[in-house]
Tab-separated table of C-alpha atoms and ligand atoms in Angstrom:
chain	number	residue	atom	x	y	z
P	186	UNK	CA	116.578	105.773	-49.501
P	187	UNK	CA	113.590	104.652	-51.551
P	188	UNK	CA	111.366	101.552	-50.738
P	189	UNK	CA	111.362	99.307	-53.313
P	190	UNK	CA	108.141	98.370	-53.974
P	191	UNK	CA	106.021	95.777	-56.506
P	192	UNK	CA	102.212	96.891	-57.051
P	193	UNK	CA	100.205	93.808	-57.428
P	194	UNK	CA	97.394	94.777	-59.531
P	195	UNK	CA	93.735	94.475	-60.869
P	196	UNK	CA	93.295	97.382	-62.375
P	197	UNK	CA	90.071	98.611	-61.776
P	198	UNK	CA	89.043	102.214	-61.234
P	199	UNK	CA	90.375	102.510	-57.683
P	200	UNK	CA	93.552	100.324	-59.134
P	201	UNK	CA	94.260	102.882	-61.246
P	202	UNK	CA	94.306	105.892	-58.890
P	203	UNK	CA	96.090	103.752	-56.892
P	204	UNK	CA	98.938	103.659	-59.694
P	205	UNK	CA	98.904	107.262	-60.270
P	206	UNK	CA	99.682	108.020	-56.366
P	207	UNK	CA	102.183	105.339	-56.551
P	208	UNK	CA	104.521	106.946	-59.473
P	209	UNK	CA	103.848	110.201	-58.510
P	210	UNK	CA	105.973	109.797	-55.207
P	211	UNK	CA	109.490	110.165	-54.722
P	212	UNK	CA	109.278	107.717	-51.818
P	213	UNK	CA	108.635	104.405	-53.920
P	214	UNK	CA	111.163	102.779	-56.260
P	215	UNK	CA	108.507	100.551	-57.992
P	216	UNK	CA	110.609	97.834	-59.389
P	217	UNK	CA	107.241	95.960	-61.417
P	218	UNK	CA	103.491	95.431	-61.731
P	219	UNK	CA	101.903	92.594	-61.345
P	220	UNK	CA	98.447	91.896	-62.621
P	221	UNK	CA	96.220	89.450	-61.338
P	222	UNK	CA	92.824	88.435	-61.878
P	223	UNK	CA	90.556	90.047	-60.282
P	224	UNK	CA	87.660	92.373	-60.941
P	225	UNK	CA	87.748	91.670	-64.420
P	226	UNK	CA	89.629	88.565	-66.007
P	227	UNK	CA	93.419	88.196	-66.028
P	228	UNK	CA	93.705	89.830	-70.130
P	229	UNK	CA	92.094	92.596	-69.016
P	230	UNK	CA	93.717	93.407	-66.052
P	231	UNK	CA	97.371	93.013	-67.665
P	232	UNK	CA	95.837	95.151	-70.490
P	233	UNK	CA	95.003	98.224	-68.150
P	234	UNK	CA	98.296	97.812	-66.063
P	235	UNK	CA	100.356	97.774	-69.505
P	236	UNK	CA	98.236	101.047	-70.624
P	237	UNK	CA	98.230	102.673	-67.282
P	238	UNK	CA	101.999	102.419	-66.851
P	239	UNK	CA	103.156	103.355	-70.546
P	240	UNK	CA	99.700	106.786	-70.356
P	241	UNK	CA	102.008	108.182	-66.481
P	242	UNK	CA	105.436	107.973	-68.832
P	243	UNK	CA	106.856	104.895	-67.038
P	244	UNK	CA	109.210	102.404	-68.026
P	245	UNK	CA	108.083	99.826	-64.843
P	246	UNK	CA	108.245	95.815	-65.597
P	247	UNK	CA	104.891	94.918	-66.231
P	248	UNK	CA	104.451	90.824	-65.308
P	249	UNK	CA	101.198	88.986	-66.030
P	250	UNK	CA	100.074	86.176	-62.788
P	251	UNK	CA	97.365	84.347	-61.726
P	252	UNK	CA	93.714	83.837	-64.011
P	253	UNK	CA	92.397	82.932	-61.384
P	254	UNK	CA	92.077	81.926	-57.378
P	255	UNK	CA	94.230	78.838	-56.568
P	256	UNK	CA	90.974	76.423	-56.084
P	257	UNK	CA	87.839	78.344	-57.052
P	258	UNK	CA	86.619	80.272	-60.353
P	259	UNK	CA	87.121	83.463	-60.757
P	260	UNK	CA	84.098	85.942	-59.074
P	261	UNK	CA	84.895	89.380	-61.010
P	262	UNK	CA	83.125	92.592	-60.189
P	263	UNK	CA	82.331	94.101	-64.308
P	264	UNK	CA	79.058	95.672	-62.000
P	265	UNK	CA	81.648	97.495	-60.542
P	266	UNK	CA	84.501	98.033	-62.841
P	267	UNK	CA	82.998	97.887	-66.246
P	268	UNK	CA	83.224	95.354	-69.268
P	269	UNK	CA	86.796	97.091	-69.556
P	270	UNK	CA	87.268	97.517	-65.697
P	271	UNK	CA	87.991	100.874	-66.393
P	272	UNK	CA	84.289	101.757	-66.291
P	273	UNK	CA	84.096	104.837	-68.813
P	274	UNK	CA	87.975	105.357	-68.992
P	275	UNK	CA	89.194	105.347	-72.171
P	276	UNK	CA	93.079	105.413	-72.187
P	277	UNK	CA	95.336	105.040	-75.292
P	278	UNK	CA	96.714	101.658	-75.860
P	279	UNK	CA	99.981	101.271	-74.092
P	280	UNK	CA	103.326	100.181	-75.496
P	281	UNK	CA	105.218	98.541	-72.656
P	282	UNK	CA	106.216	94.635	-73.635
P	283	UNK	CA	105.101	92.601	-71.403
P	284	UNK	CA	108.370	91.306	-68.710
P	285	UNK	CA	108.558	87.805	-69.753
P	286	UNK	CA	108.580	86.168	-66.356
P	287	UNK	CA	105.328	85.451	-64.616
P	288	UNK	CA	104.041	87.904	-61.020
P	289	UNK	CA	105.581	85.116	-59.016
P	290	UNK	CA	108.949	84.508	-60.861
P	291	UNK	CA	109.326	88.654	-61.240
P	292	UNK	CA	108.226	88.788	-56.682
P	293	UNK	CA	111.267	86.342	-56.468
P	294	UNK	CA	113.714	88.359	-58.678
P	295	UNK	CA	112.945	91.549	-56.903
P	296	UNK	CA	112.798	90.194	-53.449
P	297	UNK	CA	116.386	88.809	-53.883
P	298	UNK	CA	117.902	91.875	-55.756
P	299	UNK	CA	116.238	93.990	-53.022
P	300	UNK	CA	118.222	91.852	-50.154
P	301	UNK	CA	115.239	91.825	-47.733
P	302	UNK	CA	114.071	95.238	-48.580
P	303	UNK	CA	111.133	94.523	-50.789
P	304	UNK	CA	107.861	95.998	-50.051
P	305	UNK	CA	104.930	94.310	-51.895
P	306	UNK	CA	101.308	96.217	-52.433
P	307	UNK	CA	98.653	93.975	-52.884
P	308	UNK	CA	95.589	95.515	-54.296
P	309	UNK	CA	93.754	92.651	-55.786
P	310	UNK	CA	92.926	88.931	-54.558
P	311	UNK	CA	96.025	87.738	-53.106
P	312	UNK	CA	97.038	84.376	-55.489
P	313	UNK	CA	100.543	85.801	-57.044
P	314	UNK	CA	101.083	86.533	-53.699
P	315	UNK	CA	100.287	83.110	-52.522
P	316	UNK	CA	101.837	81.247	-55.767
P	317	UNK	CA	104.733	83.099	-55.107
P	318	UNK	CA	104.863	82.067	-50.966
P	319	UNK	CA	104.115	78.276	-52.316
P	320	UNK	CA	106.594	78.550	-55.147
P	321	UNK	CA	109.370	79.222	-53.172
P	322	UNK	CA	109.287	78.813	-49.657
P	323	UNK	CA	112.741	81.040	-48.318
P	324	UNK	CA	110.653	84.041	-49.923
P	325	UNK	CA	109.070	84.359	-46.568
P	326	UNK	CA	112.090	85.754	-45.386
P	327	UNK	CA	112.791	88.399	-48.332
P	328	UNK	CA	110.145	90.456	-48.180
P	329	UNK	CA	110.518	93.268	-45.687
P	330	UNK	CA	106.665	93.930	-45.747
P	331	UNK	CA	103.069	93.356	-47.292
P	332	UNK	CA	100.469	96.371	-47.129
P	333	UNK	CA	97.242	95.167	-49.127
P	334	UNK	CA	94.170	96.070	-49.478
P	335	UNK	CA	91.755	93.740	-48.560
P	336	UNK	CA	89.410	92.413	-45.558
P	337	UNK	CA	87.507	94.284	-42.674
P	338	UNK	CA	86.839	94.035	-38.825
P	339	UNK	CA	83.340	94.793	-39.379
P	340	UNK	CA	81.885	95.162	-42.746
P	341	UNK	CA	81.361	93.393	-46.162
P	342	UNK	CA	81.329	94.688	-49.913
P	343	UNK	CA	80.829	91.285	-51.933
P	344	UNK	CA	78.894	89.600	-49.132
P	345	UNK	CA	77.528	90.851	-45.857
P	346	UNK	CA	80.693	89.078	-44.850
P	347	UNK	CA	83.710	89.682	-47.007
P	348	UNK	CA	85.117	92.037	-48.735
P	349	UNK	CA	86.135	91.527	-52.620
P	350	UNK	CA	89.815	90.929	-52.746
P	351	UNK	CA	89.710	88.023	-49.704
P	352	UNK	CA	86.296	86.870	-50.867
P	353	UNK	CA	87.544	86.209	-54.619
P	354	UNK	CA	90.748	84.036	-52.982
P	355	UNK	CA	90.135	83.201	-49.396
P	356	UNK	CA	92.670	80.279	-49.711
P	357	UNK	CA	95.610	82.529	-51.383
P	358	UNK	CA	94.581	85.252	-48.379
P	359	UNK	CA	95.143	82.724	-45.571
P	360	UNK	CA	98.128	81.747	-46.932
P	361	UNK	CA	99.393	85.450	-46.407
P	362	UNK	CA	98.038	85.841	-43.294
P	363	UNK	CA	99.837	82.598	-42.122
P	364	UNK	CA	103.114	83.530	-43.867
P	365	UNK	CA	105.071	85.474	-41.129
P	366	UNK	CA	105.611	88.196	-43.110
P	367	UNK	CA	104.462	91.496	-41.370
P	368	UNK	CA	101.206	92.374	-43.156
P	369	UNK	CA	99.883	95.855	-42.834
P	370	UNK	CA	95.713	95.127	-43.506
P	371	UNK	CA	94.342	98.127	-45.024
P	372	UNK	CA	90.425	97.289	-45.330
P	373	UNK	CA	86.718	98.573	-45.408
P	374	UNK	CA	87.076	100.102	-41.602
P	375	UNK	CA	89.422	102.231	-42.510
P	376	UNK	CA	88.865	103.176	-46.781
P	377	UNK	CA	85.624	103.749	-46.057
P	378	UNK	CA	86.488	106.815	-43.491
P	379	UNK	CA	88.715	107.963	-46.220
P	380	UNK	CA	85.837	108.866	-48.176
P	381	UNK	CA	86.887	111.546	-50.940
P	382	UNK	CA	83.651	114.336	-50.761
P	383	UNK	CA	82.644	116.204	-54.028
P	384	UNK	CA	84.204	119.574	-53.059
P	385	UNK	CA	87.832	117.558	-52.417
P	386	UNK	CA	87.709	115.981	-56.014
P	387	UNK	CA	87.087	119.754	-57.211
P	388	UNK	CA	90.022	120.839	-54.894
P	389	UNK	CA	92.309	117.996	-56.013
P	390	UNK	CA	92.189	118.076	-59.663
P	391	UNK	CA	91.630	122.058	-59.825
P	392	UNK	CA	94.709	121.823	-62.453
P	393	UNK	CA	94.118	122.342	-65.962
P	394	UNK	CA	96.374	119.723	-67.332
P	395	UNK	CA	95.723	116.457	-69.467
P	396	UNK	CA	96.487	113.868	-66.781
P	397	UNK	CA	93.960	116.043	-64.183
P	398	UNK	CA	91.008	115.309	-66.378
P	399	UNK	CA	91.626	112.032	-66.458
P	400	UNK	CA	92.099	111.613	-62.595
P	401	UNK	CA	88.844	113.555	-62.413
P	402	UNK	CA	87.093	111.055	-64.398
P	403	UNK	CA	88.592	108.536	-62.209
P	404	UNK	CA	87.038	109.638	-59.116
P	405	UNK	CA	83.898	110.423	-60.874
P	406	UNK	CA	83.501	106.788	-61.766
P	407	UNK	CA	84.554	106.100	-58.080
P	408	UNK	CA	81.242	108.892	-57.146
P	409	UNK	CA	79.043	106.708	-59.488
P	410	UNK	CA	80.003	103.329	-58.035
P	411	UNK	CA	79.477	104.541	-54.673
P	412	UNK	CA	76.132	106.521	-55.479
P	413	UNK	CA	74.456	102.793	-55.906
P	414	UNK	CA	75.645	101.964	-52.219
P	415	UNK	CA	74.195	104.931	-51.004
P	416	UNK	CA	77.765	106.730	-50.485
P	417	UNK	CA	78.465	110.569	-51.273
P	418	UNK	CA	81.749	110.761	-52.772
P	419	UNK	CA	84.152	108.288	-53.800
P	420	UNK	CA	85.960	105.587	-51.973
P	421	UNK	CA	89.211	104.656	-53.532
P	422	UNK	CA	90.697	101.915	-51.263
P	423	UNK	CA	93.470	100.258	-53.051
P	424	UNK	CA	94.753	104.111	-53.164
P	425	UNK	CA	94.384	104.180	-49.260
P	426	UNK	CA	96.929	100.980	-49.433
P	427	UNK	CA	99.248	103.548	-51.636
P	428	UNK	CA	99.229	106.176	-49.430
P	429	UNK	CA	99.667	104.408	-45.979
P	430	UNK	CA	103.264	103.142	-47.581
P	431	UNK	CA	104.114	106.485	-48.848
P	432	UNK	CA	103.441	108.268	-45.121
P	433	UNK	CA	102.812	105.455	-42.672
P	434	UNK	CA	101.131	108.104	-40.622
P	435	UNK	CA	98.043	108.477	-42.935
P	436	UNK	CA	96.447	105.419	-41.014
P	437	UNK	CA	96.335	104.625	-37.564
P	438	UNK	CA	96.643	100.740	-36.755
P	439	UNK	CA	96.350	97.871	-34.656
P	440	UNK	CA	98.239	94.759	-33.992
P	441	UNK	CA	95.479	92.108	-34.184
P	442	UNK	CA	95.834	87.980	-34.841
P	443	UNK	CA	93.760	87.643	-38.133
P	444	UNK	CA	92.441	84.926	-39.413
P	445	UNK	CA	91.175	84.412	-42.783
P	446	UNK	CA	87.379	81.908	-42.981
P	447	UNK	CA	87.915	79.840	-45.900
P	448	UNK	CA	85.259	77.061	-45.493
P	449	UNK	CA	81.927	79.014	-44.009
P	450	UNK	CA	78.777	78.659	-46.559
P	451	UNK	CA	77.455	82.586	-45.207
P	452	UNK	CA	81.043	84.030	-44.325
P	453	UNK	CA	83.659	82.379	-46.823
P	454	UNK	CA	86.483	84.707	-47.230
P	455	UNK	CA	85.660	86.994	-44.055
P	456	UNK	CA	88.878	88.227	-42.124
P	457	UNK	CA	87.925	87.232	-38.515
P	458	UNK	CA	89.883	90.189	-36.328
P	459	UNK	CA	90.592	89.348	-32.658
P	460	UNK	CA	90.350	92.762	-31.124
P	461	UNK	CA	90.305	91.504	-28.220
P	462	UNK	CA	92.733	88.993	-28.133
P	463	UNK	CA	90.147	86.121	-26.978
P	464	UNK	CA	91.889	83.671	-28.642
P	465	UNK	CA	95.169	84.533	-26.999
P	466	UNK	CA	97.028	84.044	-30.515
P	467	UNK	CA	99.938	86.295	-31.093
P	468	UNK	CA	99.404	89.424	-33.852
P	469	UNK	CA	99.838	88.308	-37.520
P	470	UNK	CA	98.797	92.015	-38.727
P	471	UNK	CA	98.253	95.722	-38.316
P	472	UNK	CA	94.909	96.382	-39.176
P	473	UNK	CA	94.546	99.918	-40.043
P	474	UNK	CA	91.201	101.153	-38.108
P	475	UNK	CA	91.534	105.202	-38.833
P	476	UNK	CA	92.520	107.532	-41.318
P	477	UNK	CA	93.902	110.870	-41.688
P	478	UNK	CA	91.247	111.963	-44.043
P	479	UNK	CA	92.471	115.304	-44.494
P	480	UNK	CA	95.962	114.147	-45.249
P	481	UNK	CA	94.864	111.549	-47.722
P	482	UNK	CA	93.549	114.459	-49.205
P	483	UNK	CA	96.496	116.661	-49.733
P	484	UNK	CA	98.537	113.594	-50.047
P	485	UNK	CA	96.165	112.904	-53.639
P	486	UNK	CA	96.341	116.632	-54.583
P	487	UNK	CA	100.106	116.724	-54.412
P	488	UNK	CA	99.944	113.342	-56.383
P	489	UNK	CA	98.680	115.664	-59.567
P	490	UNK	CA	101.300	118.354	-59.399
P	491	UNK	CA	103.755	116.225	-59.443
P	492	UNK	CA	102.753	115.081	-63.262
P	493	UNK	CA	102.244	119.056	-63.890
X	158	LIG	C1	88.658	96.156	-53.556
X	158	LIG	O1	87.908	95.387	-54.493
X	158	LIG	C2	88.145	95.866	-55.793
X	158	LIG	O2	86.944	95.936	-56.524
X	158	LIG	C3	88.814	97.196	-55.659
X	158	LIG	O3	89.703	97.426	-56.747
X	158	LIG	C4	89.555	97.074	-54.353
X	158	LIG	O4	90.824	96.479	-54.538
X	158	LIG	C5	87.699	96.844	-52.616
X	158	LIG	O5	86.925	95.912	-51.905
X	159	LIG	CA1	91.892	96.328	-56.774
C-alpha cells in the first residue's frame, strides 16, 4: 500500500529536486502541495510549486499557506535561491489551478480522508504545519508521521546556530516538536554527509532526455550554492527528507528529546538535541545522524528513469 503523503513546500532549488524524487516513486501517494513562505516570499513559492507540479505531468492539489512565520517577518534566503528561488531555472509556466482551500484546511482534509495514515514532509519553515496543529487541535492524532527537514545537533546554515527552516519560524517549529506526533528530524548532520560529488551528478543524469537536463541544472545550482561555503558538490537536503520516507533505511537515526530555542539573542531557532539524555526528558524525535550516501545516490538516479 502507498503512503499518503502531503509535501509542504518552499520551492527552492533543493525543493525542487526534492519534488522530482517525490513523484518519481511508486511508494508515495502524494495527495497535495503545500507552499509556504520561505526562502523566497509566499507568491513565489506557490508559483514554483504550481509550475513544478504541472513541468513532472502531475495532476497533485496544489494549496497556498502561510506568508509568513506566526510572530516574526519573514527572513528569506534570494542569496541562496535566487530573485525567482529557482536560481537560473527557467521552467514553463504551469497550469494547475490553485486547490481553493488554504495548506492548513487541505492537512485537515487529507489527514481525515487518510484515517490516521497521513504522512506529512515538511521542507520549509514549519507555520502550515503549526497553523494547522493550532487550527484544529484532534489533528494531533491524524497524522501517522512528520519527516522534515530542518534543525541540526551540531551545526548552523543561517546562523552559527540554526539552520534555515527552524531559524525562519522557531515558534511554528516548537510547536511541532511539542505536538506528539512522531517527528523524524532530518537536518545538517546528516544532509550534509549526503553530499552529491561531481562525478555522481554526471552518473545520475547520464540520460539524454528533457527532464535530465533540467535535473542537471538543478544540482548544478546546488554545486554553485555550495562552492561559496567552501563545499564540493551539491547538498540537496529537503531531497534527503524525500528519500528517508521512500526507504527508511537511507538514514540511520536516533531517538533524542529535542527542543526547539525560541527566545536566545545568539541561538534563536537552534534545535537543542539531548544526546545524552541529561535532561532525562522522554524522546520527541528521531534525529537522523548518518546516511547511506551511496544509496541516496542510486535512489536519485533511479528517480530519472522513471520519467524516461
Ligand atoms: C533548508 O533551507 C532551505 O534554504 C532549503 O530549501 C532547505 O529546506 C536547508 O537549510
Ligand atoms: Ca526548502
Amino acid at each position: 500500500m502507498k503512503i499518503p503523503v502531503i509535501i509542504d513546500t518552499d520551492p527552492g532549488i533543493d525543493d525542487a529536486l526534492a519534488l522530482f524524487l517525490a513523484f518519481s516513486s511508486e511508494k508515495l501517494d502524494i495527495r497535495a502541495i503545500t507552499s509556504v513562505g520561505g526562502n523566497i516570499p509566499l507568491g513565489k513559492t506557490t508559483k514554483n510549486s504550481i509550475d513544478l507540479v504541472s513541468y513532472i505531468g502531475a495532476n497533485t492539489k496544489v494549496a497556498k499557506g502561510a506568508e509568513g512565520p506566526i510572530l516574526r517577518e519573514l527572513h528569506t534566503a534570494e542569496y541562496v535561491h535566487g530573485e525567482t528561488g529557482l536560481h537560473s531555472v527557467v521552467l514553463p509556466e504551469g497550469n494547475i489551478k490553485l486547490y481553493e482551500k488554504s495548506a492548513w484546511d487541505t492537512i485537515y482534509e487529507e489527514a481525515i480522508k487518510c484515517e490516521g495514515r497521513l504522512n506529512i514532509i515538511a521542507i520549509g519553515p514549519l507555520t502550515n504545519i503549526a497553523i494547522a496543529l493550532m487550527k484544529y487541535p484532534d489533528l494531533k492524532h491524524k497524522i501517522e508521521k512528520i519527516t522534515l527537514m530542518g534543525g541540526a545537533c551540531y551545526i548552523g546554515n543561517t546562523t552559527p546556530a540554526a539552520e534555515f527552516n527552524i531559524y525562519v519560524d522557531a515558534e511554528a517549529a516548537d510547536i511541532v516538536f511539542k505536538s506528539g506526533i512522531p517527528v523524524i528530524m532530518v537536518g545538517l548532520d546528516a544532509t550534509h554527509k549526503a553530499l552529491v560529488l561531481e562525478k555522481d551528478i554526471e552518473y545520475i543524469t547520464e540520460g539524454k532526455s528533457k527532464i535530465s537536463e533540467t535535473i542537471r541544472q538543478f544540482f548544478n545550482c546546488c554545486s554553485i550554492i555550495c562552492k561559496l561555503y567552501g563545499l564540493e558538490g551539491a547538498i540537496v537536503h529537503d531531497a534527503l527528507a524525500v528519500a528517508s520516507v521512500i526507504n527508511p533505511n537511507i538514514i540511520e537515526k536516533h531517538k533524542y528529546y529535542v527542543a526547539v530555542e525560541t527566545k536566545g539573542e545568539l541561538t534563536y531557532g537552534k534545535t537543542v538535541v539531548d544526546i545524552y539524555n541529561v535532561t532525562k526528558k522522554e524522546a520527541n524525535a528521531e534525529v537522523a545522524m548518518d546516511v547511506d550516501r551511496e544509496g541516496f545516490v542510486e535512489m536519485l538516479r533511479g528517480m530519472i528513469k522513471a520519467y524516461e
